[in-house]
mmCIF file of C-alpha atoms in Angstrom:
data_model
loop_
_atom_site.group_PDB
_atom_site.id
_atom_site.type_symbol
_atom_site.label_atom_id
_atom_site.label_comp_id
_atom_site.label_asym_id
_atom_site.label_seq_id
_atom_site.Cartn_x
_atom_site.Cartn_y
_atom_site.Cartn_z
ATOM 1 C CA MET J 1159 3.791 5.610 -7.396
ATOM 2 C CA GLU J 1160 2.773 8.100 -10.029
ATOM 3 C CA LYS J 1161 -0.136 10.095 -8.985
ATOM 4 C CA ASN J 1162 -2.367 12.212 -11.392
ATOM 5 C CA ILE J 1163 -5.271 14.236 -10.450
ATOM 6 C CA GLU J 1164 -7.610 15.633 -13.068
ATOM 7 C CA ILE J 1165 -10.823 17.588 -12.667
ATOM 8 C CA LEU J 1166 -13.022 17.476 -15.503
ATOM 9 C CA ALA J 1167 -15.983 19.970 -16.293
ATOM 10 C CA ASN J 1168 -18.739 17.326 -16.060
ATOM 11 C CA ARG J 1169 -19.410 13.658 -16.111
ATOM 12 C CA GLU J 1170 -19.226 13.295 -19.885
ATOM 13 C CA GLU J 1171 -15.809 14.768 -20.079
ATOM 14 C CA LEU J 1172 -14.705 12.507 -17.284
ATOM 15 C CA ILE J 1173 -15.955 9.521 -19.138
ATOM 16 C CA ASP J 1174 -14.293 10.726 -22.410
ATOM 17 C CA ARG J 1175 -10.944 11.083 -20.479
ATOM 18 C CA ALA J 1176 -11.337 7.756 -18.828
ATOM 19 C CA LEU J 1177 -11.897 6.132 -22.111
ATOM 20 C CA GLU J 1178 -8.784 7.849 -23.549
ATOM 21 C CA ILE J 1179 -6.710 6.426 -20.717
ATOM 22 C CA LEU J 1180 -8.148 2.896 -21.071
ATOM 23 C CA LEU J 1181 -7.534 2.665 -24.652
ATOM 24 C CA ALA J 1182 -3.865 3.744 -24.197
ATOM 25 C CA LYS J 1183 -3.552 1.101 -21.599
ATOM 26 C CA ILE J 1184 -5.146 -1.587 -23.636
ATOM 27 C CA THR J 1185 -2.931 -0.786 -26.607
ATOM 28 C CA GLU J 1186 0.333 -0.810 -24.441
ATOM 29 C CA ALA J 1187 -0.564 -3.950 -22.643
ATOM 30 C CA ILE J 1188 -1.353 -6.014 -25.809
ATOM 31 C CA GLU J 1189 1.686 -4.754 -27.481
ATOM 32 C CA THR J 1190 3.843 -5.562 -24.616
ATOM 33 C CA ARG J 1191 2.293 -8.768 -23.147
ATOM 34 C CA ASN J 1192 -0.216 -9.881 -25.711
ATOM 35 C CA GLN J 1193 -3.289 -9.455 -23.350
ATOM 36 C CA PHE J 1194 -4.957 -6.722 -21.140
ATOM 37 C CA THR J 1195 -6.379 -7.514 -17.759
ATOM 38 C CA ILE J 1196 -8.868 -5.119 -16.130
ATOM 39 C CA ALA J 1197 -10.881 -5.204 -12.916
ATOM 40 C CA LEU J 1198 -14.260 -3.519 -13.221
ATOM 41 C CA ALA J 1199 -16.035 -1.239 -10.593
ATOM 42 C CA GLY J 1200 -19.795 -1.275 -10.003
ATOM 43 C CA GLY J 1201 -22.150 1.538 -9.432
ATOM 44 C CA SER J 1202 -23.598 4.149 -11.963
ATOM 45 C CA THR J 1203 -20.575 6.170 -12.596
ATOM 46 C CA PRO J 1204 -18.637 3.718 -14.873
ATOM 47 C CA LYS J 1205 -21.698 2.534 -16.761
ATOM 48 C CA PRO J 1206 -21.389 5.048 -19.581
ATOM 49 C CA LEU J 1207 -17.522 4.088 -19.773
ATOM 50 C CA TYR J 1208 -18.601 0.582 -20.445
ATOM 51 C CA GLU J 1209 -21.016 1.487 -23.032
ATOM 52 C CA ALA J 1210 -18.394 3.703 -24.789
ATOM 53 C CA LEU J 1211 -15.972 0.492 -24.724
ATOM 54 C CA ALA J 1212 -18.644 -1.480 -26.465
ATOM 55 C CA GLN J 1213 -18.368 0.917 -29.451
ATOM 56 C CA GLN J 1214 -14.627 0.390 -29.823
ATOM 57 C CA PRO J 1215 -13.179 -2.073 -32.366
ATOM 58 C CA LEU J 1216 -11.048 -3.842 -29.900
ATOM 59 C CA PRO J 1217 -9.366 -7.311 -29.899
ATOM 60 C CA TRP J 1218 -11.813 -8.832 -27.266
ATOM 61 C CA ASP J 1219 -9.900 -12.208 -27.360
ATOM 62 C CA LYS J 1220 -6.958 -10.424 -25.869
ATOM 63 C CA ILE J 1221 -8.944 -8.698 -23.081
ATOM 64 C CA HIS J 1222 -9.729 -10.372 -19.723
ATOM 65 C CA VAL J 1223 -12.510 -8.824 -17.593
ATOM 66 C CA PHE J 1224 -12.582 -9.336 -13.800
ATOM 67 C CA TRP J 1225 -14.477 -7.515 -11.023
ATOM 68 C CA GLY J 1226 -12.803 -5.631 -8.086
ATOM 69 C CA ASP J 1227 -15.890 -6.329 -6.061
ATOM 70 C CA GLU J 1228 -19.348 -7.795 -6.171
ATOM 71 C CA ARG J 1229 -22.627 -7.660 -4.138
ATOM 72 C CA TYR J 1230 -23.490 -11.054 -2.785
ATOM 73 C CA VAL J 1231 -26.647 -11.518 -5.134
ATOM 74 C CA GLU J 1232 -27.219 -13.796 -7.996
ATOM 75 C CA PRO J 1233 -25.737 -12.765 -11.456
ATOM 76 C CA ASP J 1234 -29.114 -11.779 -12.925
ATOM 77 C CA HIS J 1235 -30.111 -9.709 -9.795
ATOM 78 C CA PRO J 1236 -30.566 -5.808 -10.555
ATOM 79 C CA ASP J 1237 -27.855 -4.948 -7.950
ATOM 80 C CA SER J 1238 -25.235 -7.233 -9.638
ATOM 81 C CA ASN J 1239 -22.169 -5.445 -10.808
ATOM 82 C CA GLN J 1240 -21.640 -8.333 -13.242
ATOM 83 C CA LYS J 1241 -25.129 -7.768 -14.799
ATOM 84 C CA MET J 1242 -24.520 -4.075 -15.195
ATOM 85 C CA ALA J 1243 -21.416 -4.584 -17.117
ATOM 86 C CA ALA J 1244 -22.827 -7.422 -19.202
ATOM 87 C CA GLN J 1245 -25.713 -5.223 -20.415
ATOM 88 C CA ALA J 1246 -23.579 -2.052 -20.894
ATOM 89 C CA TRP J 1247 -20.676 -3.686 -22.538
ATOM 90 C CA LEU J 1248 -19.819 -7.466 -22.524
ATOM 91 C CA ASP J 1249 -22.994 -8.717 -24.029
ATOM 92 C CA ARG J 1250 -22.991 -6.124 -26.684
ATOM 93 C CA VAL J 1251 -19.781 -7.193 -28.409
ATOM 94 C CA ASN J 1252 -18.267 -10.496 -29.583
ATOM 95 C CA PHE J 1253 -16.588 -11.126 -26.123
ATOM 96 C CA PRO J 1254 -15.199 -14.652 -25.603
ATOM 97 C CA ALA J 1255 -17.010 -16.182 -22.540
ATOM 98 C CA THR J 1256 -13.815 -17.667 -21.320
ATOM 99 C CA ASN J 1257 -12.352 -14.102 -21.087
ATOM 100 C CA ILE J 1258 -14.987 -12.969 -18.516
ATOM 101 C CA HIS J 1259 -14.221 -13.823 -14.954
ATOM 102 C CA PRO J 1260 -17.199 -12.862 -12.784
ATOM 103 C CA MET J 1261 -17.057 -13.166 -8.941
ATOM 104 C CA PRO J 1262 -19.015 -16.294 -7.784
ATOM 105 C CA THR J 1263 -21.936 -15.599 -5.524
ATOM 106 C CA LEU J 1264 -23.968 -18.758 -5.593
ATOM 107 C CA ALA J 1265 -22.631 -21.049 -2.968
ATOM 108 C CA ASN J 1266 -24.708 -19.379 -0.147
ATOM 109 C CA ASN J 1267 -21.364 -19.009 1.563
ATOM 110 C CA PRO J 1268 -19.354 -15.627 0.909
ATOM 111 C CA ILE J 1269 -16.143 -17.057 2.372
ATOM 112 C CA ALA J 1270 -16.186 -20.035 0.224
ATOM 113 C CA ASP J 1271 -16.926 -17.956 -2.991
ATOM 114 C CA ALA J 1272 -14.067 -15.593 -1.966
ATOM 115 C CA GLU J 1273 -11.616 -18.388 -1.629
ATOM 116 C CA GLN J 1274 -12.843 -19.768 -5.017
ATOM 117 C CA TYR J 1275 -12.071 -16.456 -6.825
ATOM 118 C CA ASN J 1276 -8.943 -16.298 -4.998
ATOM 119 C CA ARG J 1277 -7.888 -19.613 -6.528
ATOM 120 C CA GLU J 1278 -9.094 -18.624 -9.963
ATOM 121 C CA LEU J 1279 -6.794 -15.650 -9.989
ATOM 122 C CA VAL J 1280 -3.980 -17.601 -8.583
ATOM 123 C CA GLN J 1281 -4.416 -20.092 -11.494
ATOM 124 C CA PHE J 1282 -4.897 -17.463 -14.131
ATOM 125 C CA PHE J 1283 -1.883 -15.314 -13.303
ATOM 126 C CA ALA J 1284 0.014 -18.599 -12.439
ATOM 127 C CA LEU J 1285 0.996 -17.237 -9.030
ATOM 128 C CA ASN J 1286 3.293 -18.802 -6.566
ATOM 129 C CA ALA J 1287 2.478 -18.789 -2.823
ATOM 130 C CA GLY J 1288 2.445 -15.192 -1.376
ATOM 131 C CA GLU J 1289 2.590 -13.558 -4.734
ATOM 132 C CA PHE J 1290 0.021 -10.917 -6.001
ATOM 133 C CA PRO J 1291 -0.789 -10.301 -9.721
ATOM 134 C CA ALA J 1292 -0.265 -7.047 -11.555
ATOM 135 C CA PHE J 1293 -3.664 -6.126 -13.175
ATOM 136 C CA ASP J 1294 -3.074 -3.807 -16.093
ATOM 137 C CA VAL J 1295 -6.000 -1.502 -14.817
ATOM 138 C CA VAL J 1296 -8.149 -1.670 -11.635
ATOM 139 C CA LEU J 1297 -11.063 0.665 -12.063
ATOM 140 C CA LEU J 1298 -12.488 2.126 -8.852
ATOM 141 C CA GLY J 1299 -15.225 4.390 -7.562
ATOM 142 C CA MET J 1300 -15.451 6.006 -4.187
ATOM 143 C CA GLY J 1301 -18.421 6.342 -1.975
ATOM 144 C CA ASP J 1302 -19.624 9.445 0.212
ATOM 145 C CA ASP J 1303 -18.073 7.396 3.318
ATOM 146 C CA ALA J 1304 -14.717 7.275 1.255
ATOM 147 C CA HIS J 1305 -15.059 3.399 0.730
ATOM 148 C CA THR J 1306 -13.895 1.839 -2.479
ATOM 149 C CA ALA J 1307 -14.462 -1.514 -4.097
ATOM 150 C CA SER J 1308 -16.187 -3.051 -0.957
ATOM 151 C CA LEU J 1309 -13.618 -1.841 1.471
ATOM 152 C CA PHE J 1310 -15.742 -0.063 4.061
ATOM 153 C CA PRO J 1311 -14.755 1.951 6.974
ATOM 154 C CA HIS J 1312 -13.888 0.122 10.186
ATOM 155 C CA THR J 1313 -14.417 -3.427 8.599
ATOM 156 C CA ASP J 1314 -12.217 -6.412 8.954
ATOM 157 C CA ALA J 1315 -11.573 -6.360 5.090
ATOM 158 C CA LEU J 1316 -9.334 -3.367 5.278
ATOM 159 C CA THR J 1317 -6.568 -5.276 7.186
ATOM 160 C CA VAL J 1318 -6.434 -8.416 5.142
ATOM 161 C CA GLU J 1319 -2.958 -8.667 3.543
ATOM 162 C CA ASP J 1320 -2.462 -12.397 3.081
ATOM 163 C CA ARG J 1321 -5.205 -13.022 0.368
ATOM 164 C CA LEU J 1322 -6.216 -11.639 -2.901
ATOM 165 C CA ILE J 1323 -9.912 -11.781 -2.143
ATOM 166 C CA THR J 1324 -11.881 -11.310 1.089
ATOM 167 C CA VAL J 1325 -15.409 -10.708 2.176
ATOM 168 C CA GLY J 1326 -16.478 -7.088 2.778
ATOM 169 C CA ASN J 1327 -19.305 -5.965 4.883
ATOM 170 C CA LYS J 1328 -21.796 -3.288 4.004
ATOM 171 C CA ASP J 1329 -24.354 -2.760 6.836
ATOM 172 C CA GLY J 1330 -24.310 -6.545 7.686
ATOM 173 C CA GLN J 1331 -24.528 -7.599 4.095
ATOM 174 C CA PRO J 1332 -21.548 -9.632 2.708
ATOM 175 C CA ARG J 1333 -19.676 -8.625 -0.467
ATOM 176 C CA ILE J 1334 -16.771 -10.189 -2.329
ATOM 177 C CA THR J 1335 -13.841 -7.810 -2.794
ATOM 178 C CA PHE J 1336 -10.281 -7.283 -3.824
ATOM 179 C CA THR J 1337 -7.973 -6.759 -0.844
ATOM 180 C CA VAL J 1338 -5.970 -3.649 -0.471
ATOM 181 C CA PRO J 1339 -2.676 -5.204 -1.517
ATOM 182 C CA LEU J 1340 -4.103 -6.851 -4.580
ATOM 183 C CA ILE J 1341 -5.265 -3.363 -5.653
ATOM 184 C CA ASN J 1342 -1.977 -1.940 -4.739
ATOM 185 C CA HIS J 1343 -0.120 -4.400 -7.036
ATOM 186 C CA ALA J 1344 -1.832 -2.978 -10.231
ATOM 187 C CA ARG J 1345 0.039 -1.299 -12.949
ATOM 188 C CA CYS J 1346 -2.708 1.340 -13.117
ATOM 189 C CA VAL J 1347 -5.523 2.181 -10.656
ATOM 190 C CA LEU J 1348 -8.100 4.640 -11.997
ATOM 191 C CA PHE J 1349 -10.637 6.154 -9.755
ATOM 192 C CA LEU J 1350 -13.732 7.713 -11.228
ATOM 193 C CA VAL J 1351 -15.601 10.084 -8.842
ATOM 194 C CA THR J 1352 -18.535 12.276 -9.373
ATOM 195 C CA GLY J 1353 -20.890 14.485 -7.320
ATOM 196 C CA SER J 1354 -20.897 17.120 -4.699
ATOM 197 C CA ASN J 1355 -21.341 14.634 -1.986
ATOM 198 C CA LYS J 1356 -17.912 13.406 -2.534
ATOM 199 C CA GLN J 1357 -16.012 16.812 -1.691
ATOM 200 C CA GLU J 1358 -15.684 16.218 1.933
ATOM 201 C CA PRO J 1359 -14.463 12.545 1.680
ATOM 202 C CA LEU J 1360 -12.024 13.527 -1.040
ATOM 203 C CA ALA J 1361 -10.661 16.207 1.349
ATOM 204 C CA GLN J 1362 -10.107 13.427 3.977
ATOM 205 C CA VAL J 1363 -8.599 11.242 1.490
ATOM 206 C CA PHE J 1364 -6.158 13.820 0.124
ATOM 207 C CA ALA J 1365 -5.242 15.227 3.520
ATOM 208 C CA THR J 1366 -1.570 15.092 4.380
ATOM 209 C CA GLU J 1367 -2.290 12.959 7.492
ATOM 210 C CA GLY J 1368 -5.571 11.008 8.022
ATOM 211 C CA ASP J 1369 -7.144 7.935 9.394
ATOM 212 C CA ALA J 1370 -7.216 5.176 6.626
ATOM 213 C CA ILE J 1371 -9.587 2.943 8.680
ATOM 214 C CA THR J 1372 -12.271 5.635 8.678
ATOM 215 C CA TYR J 1373 -11.415 6.879 4.924
ATOM 216 C CA PRO J 1374 -10.369 3.531 3.271
ATOM 217 C CA SER J 1375 -9.539 5.145 -0.285
ATOM 218 C CA ARG J 1376 -6.372 6.587 1.518
ATOM 219 C CA LEU J 1377 -5.121 2.899 1.609
ATOM 220 C CA ILE J 1378 -4.999 2.813 -2.232
ATOM 221 C CA GLN J 1379 -1.350 3.540 -3.056
ATOM 222 C CA PRO J 1380 -0.431 1.363 -6.041
ATOM 223 C CA VAL J 1381 3.003 0.447 -7.089
ATOM 224 C CA GLY J 1382 2.066 1.691 -10.580
ATOM 225 C CA GLU J 1383 0.128 4.745 -11.769
ATOM 226 C CA LEU J 1384 -2.742 6.237 -9.646
ATOM 227 C CA TRP J 1385 -5.315 8.344 -11.460
ATOM 228 C CA TRP J 1386 -8.176 10.351 -9.898
ATOM 229 C CA LEU J 1387 -10.527 11.624 -12.417
ATOM 230 C CA LEU J 1388 -13.084 13.975 -10.657
ATOM 231 C CA ASP J 1389 -15.959 15.915 -12.087
ATOM 232 C CA GLN J 1390 -16.339 19.527 -11.018
ATOM 233 C CA GLU J 1391 -18.774 18.992 -8.589
ATOM 234 C CA ALA J 1392 -16.640 16.336 -6.695
ATOM 235 C CA GLY J 1393 -13.330 18.341 -7.181
ATOM 236 C CA ALA J 1394 -14.509 21.901 -6.391
ATOM 237 C CA LYS J 1395 -12.753 22.131 -2.991
ATOM 238 C CA LEU J 1396 -9.884 20.072 -4.045
ATOM 239 C CA ALA J 1397 -9.229 22.299 -7.001
ATOM 240 C CA GLU J 1398 -8.544 25.169 -4.758
ATOM 241 C CA ASN J 1399 -5.330 23.529 -3.516
ATOM 242 C CA LEU J 1400 -4.135 21.915 -6.779
ATOM 243 C CA PRO J 1401 -1.294 23.516 -8.837
ATOM 244 C CA ASN J 1402 -2.468 25.100 -12.059
#
């Protein structure tokens, strides 16, 4: 694993840097494999990144978009990660509908919907039994409880290793989420973390020893590159221990 930690002056610089990294990964993947696969994150932090991507002259037909997790709500619900990305990016460019792969949330059965998305990934990546795909980029955020995707502290989803997709749990509410091993098979995992309320959880995530069941972002150790982009507010304490 190649680990990179960068602390940017503010959110705007963080988004600029994230865009720079993403554009390089898109170019590399298309030149090498003729397609680029990305799993999107929800929340407010990546929204300006999606808006910036909508301004880029990219070969949309070679880009396939998935989601790393989704709230168990209808696609047009205000809390839907799919809806946010569609409004900020996907609906604003000539994106082929067949290249957009949202998580299903309409079966009134989170387990069944998780299994359906699992099957979709197996089919798309032509996987054999027990194999995991290598996404070109998995975008992640981190909550002030150190959760990432919908992998929350002390929940069953953290220990699922035999599936690509499982059901997460946020205060009793189900969510569909990538499993830890699926994230960790990515060629590149890119965390975007902002805000002073992330200082303490970041300290726990980066501690030499710690409890990953309490601080789930510790579980993210991909075989490829791992990028942590932090704004100054989030990374202030961490900066004291980083080499210049």
